[in-house]
mmCIF file of C-alpha atoms in Angstrom:
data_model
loop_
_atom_site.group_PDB
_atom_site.id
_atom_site.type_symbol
_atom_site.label_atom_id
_atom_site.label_comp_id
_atom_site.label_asym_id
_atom_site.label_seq_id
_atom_site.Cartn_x
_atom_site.Cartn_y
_atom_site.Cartn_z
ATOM 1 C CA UNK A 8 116.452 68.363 110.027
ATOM 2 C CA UNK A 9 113.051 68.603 109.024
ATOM 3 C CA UNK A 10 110.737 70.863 106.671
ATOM 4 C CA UNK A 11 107.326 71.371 107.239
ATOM 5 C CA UNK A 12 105.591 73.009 104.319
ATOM 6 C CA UNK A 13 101.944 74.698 104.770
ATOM 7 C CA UNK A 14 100.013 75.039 101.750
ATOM 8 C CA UNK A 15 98.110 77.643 102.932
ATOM 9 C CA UNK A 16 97.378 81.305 100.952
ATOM 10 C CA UNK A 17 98.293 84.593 102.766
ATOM 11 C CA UNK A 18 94.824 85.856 103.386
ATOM 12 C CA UNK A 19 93.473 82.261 104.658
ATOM 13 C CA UNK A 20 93.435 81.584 108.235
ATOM 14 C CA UNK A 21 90.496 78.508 109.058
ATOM 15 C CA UNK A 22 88.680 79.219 112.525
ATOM 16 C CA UNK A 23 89.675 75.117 113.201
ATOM 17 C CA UNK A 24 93.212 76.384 113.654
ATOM 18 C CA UNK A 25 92.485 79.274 115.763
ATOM 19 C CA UNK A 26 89.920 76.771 118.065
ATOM 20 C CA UNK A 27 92.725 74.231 117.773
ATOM 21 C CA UNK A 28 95.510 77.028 119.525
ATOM 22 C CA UNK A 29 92.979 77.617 122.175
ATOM 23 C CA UNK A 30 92.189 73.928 123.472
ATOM 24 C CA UNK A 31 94.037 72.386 125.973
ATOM 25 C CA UNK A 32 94.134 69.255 124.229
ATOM 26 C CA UNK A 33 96.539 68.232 121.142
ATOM 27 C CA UNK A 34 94.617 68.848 117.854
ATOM 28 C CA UNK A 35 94.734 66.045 114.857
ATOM 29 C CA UNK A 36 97.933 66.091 113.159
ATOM 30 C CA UNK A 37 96.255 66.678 109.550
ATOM 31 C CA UNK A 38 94.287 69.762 110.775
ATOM 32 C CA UNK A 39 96.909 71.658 108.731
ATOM 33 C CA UNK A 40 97.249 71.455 105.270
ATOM 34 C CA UNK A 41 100.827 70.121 105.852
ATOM 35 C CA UNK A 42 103.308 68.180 104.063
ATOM 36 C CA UNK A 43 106.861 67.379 106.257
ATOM 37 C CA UNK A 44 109.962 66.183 104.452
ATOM 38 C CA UNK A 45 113.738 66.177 105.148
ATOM 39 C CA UNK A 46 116.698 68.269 104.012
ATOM 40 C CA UNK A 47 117.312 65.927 101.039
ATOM 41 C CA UNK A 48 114.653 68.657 99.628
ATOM 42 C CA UNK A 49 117.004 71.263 99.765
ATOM 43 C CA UNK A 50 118.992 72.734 96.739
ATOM 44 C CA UNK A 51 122.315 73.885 97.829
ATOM 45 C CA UNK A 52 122.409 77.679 96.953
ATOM 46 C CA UNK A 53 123.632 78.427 93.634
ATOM 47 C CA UNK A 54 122.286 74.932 91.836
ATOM 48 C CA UNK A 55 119.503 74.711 90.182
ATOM 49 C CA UNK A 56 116.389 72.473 90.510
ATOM 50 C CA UNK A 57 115.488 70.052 87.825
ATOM 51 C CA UNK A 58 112.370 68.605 86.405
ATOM 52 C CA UNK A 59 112.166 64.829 86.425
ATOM 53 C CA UNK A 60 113.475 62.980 82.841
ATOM 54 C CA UNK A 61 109.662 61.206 83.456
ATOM 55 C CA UNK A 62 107.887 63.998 83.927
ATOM 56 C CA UNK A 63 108.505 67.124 81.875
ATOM 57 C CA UNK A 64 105.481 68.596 82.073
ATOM 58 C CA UNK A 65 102.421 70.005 84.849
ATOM 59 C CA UNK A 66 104.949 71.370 87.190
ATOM 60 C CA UNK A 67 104.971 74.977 88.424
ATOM 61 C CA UNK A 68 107.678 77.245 90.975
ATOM 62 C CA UNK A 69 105.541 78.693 93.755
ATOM 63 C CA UNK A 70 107.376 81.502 95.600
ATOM 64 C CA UNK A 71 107.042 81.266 100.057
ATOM 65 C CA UNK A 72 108.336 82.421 103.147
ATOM 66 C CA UNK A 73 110.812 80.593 104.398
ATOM 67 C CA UNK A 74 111.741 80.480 108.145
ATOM 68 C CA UNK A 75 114.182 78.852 110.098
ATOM 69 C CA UNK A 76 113.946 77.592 113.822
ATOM 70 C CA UNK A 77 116.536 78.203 116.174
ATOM 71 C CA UNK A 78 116.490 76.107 119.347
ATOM 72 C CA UNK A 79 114.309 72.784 120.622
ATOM 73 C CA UNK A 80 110.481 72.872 121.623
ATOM 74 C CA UNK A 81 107.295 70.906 122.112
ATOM 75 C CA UNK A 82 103.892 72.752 122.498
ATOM 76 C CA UNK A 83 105.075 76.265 122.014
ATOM 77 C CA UNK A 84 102.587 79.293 123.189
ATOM 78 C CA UNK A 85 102.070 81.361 120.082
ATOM 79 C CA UNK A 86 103.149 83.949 122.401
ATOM 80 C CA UNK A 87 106.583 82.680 122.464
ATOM 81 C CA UNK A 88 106.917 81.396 119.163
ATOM 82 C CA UNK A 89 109.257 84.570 118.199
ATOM 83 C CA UNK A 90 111.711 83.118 120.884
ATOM 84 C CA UNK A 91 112.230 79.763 118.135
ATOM 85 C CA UNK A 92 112.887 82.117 115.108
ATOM 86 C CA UNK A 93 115.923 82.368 114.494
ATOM 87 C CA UNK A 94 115.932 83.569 110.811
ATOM 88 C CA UNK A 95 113.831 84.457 107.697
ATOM 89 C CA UNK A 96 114.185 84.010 103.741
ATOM 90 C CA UNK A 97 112.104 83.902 100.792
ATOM 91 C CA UNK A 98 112.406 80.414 98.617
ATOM 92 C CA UNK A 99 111.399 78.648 95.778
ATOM 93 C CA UNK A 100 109.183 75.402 95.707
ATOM 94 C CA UNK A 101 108.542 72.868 92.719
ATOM 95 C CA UNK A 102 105.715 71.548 92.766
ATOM 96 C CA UNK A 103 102.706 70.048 90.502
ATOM 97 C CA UNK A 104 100.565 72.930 89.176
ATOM 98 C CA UNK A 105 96.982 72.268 89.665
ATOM 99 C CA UNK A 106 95.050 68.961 89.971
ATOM 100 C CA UNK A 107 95.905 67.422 86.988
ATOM 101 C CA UNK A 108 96.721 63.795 85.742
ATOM 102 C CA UNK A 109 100.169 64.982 84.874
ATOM 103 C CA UNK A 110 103.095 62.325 85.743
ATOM 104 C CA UNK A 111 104.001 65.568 88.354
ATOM 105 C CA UNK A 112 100.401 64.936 89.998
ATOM 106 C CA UNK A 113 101.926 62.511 91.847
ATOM 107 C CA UNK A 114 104.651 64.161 93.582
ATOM 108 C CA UNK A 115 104.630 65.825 97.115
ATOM 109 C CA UNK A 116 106.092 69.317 97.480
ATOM 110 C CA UNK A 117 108.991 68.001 98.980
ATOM 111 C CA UNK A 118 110.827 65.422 97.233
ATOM 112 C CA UNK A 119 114.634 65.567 96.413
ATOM 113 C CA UNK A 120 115.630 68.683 94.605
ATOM 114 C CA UNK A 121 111.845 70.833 95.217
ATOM 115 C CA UNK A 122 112.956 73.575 97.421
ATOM 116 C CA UNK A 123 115.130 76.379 96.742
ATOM 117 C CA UNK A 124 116.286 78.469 100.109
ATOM 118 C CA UNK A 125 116.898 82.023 99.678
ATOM 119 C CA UNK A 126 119.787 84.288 101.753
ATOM 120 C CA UNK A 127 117.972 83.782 105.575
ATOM 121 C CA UNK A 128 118.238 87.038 107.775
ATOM 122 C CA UNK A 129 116.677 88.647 110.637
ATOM 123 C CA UNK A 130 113.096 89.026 110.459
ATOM 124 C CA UNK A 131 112.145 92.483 109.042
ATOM 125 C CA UNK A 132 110.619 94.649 111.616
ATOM 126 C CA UNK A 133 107.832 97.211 111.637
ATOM 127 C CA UNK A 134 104.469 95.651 110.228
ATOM 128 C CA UNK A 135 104.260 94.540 106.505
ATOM 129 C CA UNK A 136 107.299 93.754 104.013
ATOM 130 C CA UNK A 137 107.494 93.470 100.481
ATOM 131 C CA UNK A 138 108.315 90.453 97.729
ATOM 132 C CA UNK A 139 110.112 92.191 94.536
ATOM 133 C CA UNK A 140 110.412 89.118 92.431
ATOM 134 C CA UNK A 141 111.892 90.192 89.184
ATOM 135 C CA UNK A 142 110.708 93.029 86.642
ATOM 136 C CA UNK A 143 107.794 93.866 84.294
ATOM 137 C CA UNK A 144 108.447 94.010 80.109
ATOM 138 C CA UNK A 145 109.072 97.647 80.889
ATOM 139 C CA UNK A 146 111.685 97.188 83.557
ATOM 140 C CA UNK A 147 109.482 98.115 86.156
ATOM 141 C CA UNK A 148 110.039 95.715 89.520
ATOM 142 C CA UNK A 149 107.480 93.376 90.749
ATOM 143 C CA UNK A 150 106.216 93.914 94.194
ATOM 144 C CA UNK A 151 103.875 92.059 96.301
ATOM 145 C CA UNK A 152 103.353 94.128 99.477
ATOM 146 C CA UNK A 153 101.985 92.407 102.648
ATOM 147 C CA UNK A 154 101.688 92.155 106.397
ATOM 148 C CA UNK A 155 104.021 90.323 108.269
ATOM 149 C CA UNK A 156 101.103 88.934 110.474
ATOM 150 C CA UNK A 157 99.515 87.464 107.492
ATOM 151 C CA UNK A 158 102.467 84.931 107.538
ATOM 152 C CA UNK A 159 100.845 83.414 111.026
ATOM 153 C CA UNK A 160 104.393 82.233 111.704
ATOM 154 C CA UNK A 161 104.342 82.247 115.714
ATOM 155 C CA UNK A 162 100.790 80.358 115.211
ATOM 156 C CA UNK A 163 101.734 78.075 112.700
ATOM 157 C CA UNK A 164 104.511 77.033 114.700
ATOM 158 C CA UNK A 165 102.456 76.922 117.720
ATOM 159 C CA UNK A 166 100.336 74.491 115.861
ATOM 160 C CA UNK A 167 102.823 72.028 114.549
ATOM 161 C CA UNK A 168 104.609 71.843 118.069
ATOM 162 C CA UNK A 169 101.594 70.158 119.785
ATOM 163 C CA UNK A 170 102.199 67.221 117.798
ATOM 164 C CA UNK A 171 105.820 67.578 116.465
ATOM 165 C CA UNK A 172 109.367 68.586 118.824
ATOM 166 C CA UNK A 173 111.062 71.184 116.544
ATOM 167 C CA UNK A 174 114.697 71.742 116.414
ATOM 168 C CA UNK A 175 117.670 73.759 115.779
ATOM 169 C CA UNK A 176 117.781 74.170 111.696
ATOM 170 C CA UNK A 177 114.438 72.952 110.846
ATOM 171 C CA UNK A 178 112.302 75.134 107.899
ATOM 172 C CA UNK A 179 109.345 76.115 108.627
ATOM 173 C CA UNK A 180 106.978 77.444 105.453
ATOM 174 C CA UNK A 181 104.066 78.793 107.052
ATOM 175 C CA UNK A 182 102.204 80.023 103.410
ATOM 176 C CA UNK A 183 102.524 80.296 100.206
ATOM 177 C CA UNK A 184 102.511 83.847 98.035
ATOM 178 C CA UNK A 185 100.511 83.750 94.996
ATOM 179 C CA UNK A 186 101.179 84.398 91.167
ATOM 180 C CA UNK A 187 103.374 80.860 90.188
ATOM 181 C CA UNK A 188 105.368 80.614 87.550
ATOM 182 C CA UNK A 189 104.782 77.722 85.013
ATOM 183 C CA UNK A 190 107.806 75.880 85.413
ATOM 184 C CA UNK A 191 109.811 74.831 82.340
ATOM 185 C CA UNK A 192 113.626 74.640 81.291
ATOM 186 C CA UNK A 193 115.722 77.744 81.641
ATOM 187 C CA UNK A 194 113.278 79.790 83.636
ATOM 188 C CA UNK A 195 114.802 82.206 86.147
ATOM 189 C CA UNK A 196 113.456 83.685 88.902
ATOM 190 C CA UNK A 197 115.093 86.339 90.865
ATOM 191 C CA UNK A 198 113.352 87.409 94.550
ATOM 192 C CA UNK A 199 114.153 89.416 97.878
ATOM 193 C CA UNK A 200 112.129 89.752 101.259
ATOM 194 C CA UNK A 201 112.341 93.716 101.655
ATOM 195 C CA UNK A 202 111.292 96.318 104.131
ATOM 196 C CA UNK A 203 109.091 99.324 102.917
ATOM 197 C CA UNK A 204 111.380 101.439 101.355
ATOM 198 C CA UNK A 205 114.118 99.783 101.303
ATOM 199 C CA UNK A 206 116.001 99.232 98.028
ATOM 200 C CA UNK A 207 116.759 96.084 96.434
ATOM 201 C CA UNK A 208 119.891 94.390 97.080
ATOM 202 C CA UNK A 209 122.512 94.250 94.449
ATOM 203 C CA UNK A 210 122.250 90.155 94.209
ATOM 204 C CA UNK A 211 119.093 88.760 95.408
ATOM 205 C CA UNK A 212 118.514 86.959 97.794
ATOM 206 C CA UNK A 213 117.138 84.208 95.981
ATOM 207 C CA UNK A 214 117.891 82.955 92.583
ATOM 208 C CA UNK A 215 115.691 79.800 91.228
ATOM 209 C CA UNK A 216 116.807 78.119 88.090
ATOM 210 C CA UNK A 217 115.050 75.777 86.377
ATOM 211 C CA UNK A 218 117.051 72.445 84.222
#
């Protein structure tokens, strides 16, 4: 299994990529801002993640869409990218926070322990969906509203594919939503993919805990 993290915003979307989908030829493998690691990455739900004993400090939990392929392919058409997705969920990721000389500078988005998968389900449908990721000091819930096309999942797939055969169970995160959290012992963060209007779910479907 493998996990390709993008370290791309929602609203960013280089031309080079969009040139890149419409050559014949395979593009560079570094003409996304990617970073691939394996499932030793993965928190098993309900654990938390934990910050190094070396490095304690300069590390931050970036929320992302999370999605999950569901059969074999090599240079997918973006137009039937939607055929590999089998699933979608919103995570957790520890990472450094910023470009600082930190001891946490030096670590890759996706050593052991650095991503937390939420509950996966069927991508929403209609046209934008909405992050509620915990509550203001007044109890109000915090919502990020946005279109699903922003994700670029079908292209971002598309992309990778020229160069890389995806399979059954690999995680695909194809951006990254802003607003981290600074992340330090016993933070908590609760989130949920939802459709407009919908309400939130009794449990979320992700819980990130910090040790």
């Amino acid at each position: 299994m493998k996990i390709f993290v993008v370290d791309r915003a929602l609203d960013r979307w280089d031309g080079a990529w969009e040139r890149a989908l419409e050559a014949d030829a395979a593009p560079r493998p570094d003409i996304l801002p990617l970073t691939m690691g394996a499932d030793s990455a993965l928190v098993r739900p309900g654990f938390p993640c934990f910050l190094p004993d070396f490095a304690r400090e300069g590390w931050e939990i970036r929320l992302a869409p999370m999605v999950r392929v569901g059969k074999l392919g090599k240079w997918i058409e973006p137009r039937f990218a939607d055929r590999y997705i089998d699933a979608l969920a919103v995570g957790a990721i520890l990472r450094p926070a910023g470009d600082g000389d930190s001891a946490a500078a030096r670590f890759l988005p996706v050593f052991d322990g650095a991503i937390m998968p939420g509950s996966f389900l069927p991508l929403p449908s209609g046209e934008e969906a909405v992050l509620q990721y915990g509550k203001t000091a007044d109890g109000a819930p915090l919502q990020l509203t946005f279109p699903l096309s922003a994700l670029r999942i079908s292209e971002t797939l598309a992309l990778i594919s020229r160069s890389t055969t995806v399979k059954s169970g690999d995680l695909l995160v194809p951006a990254i939503f802003p607003a981290p959290f600074p992340a330090e012992i016993g933070l908590d963060i609760s989130a949920s993919i939802l459709r407009p209007g919908e309400a939130a779910p009794e449990r979320p479907r992700l819980r990130a805990r910090v040790k």
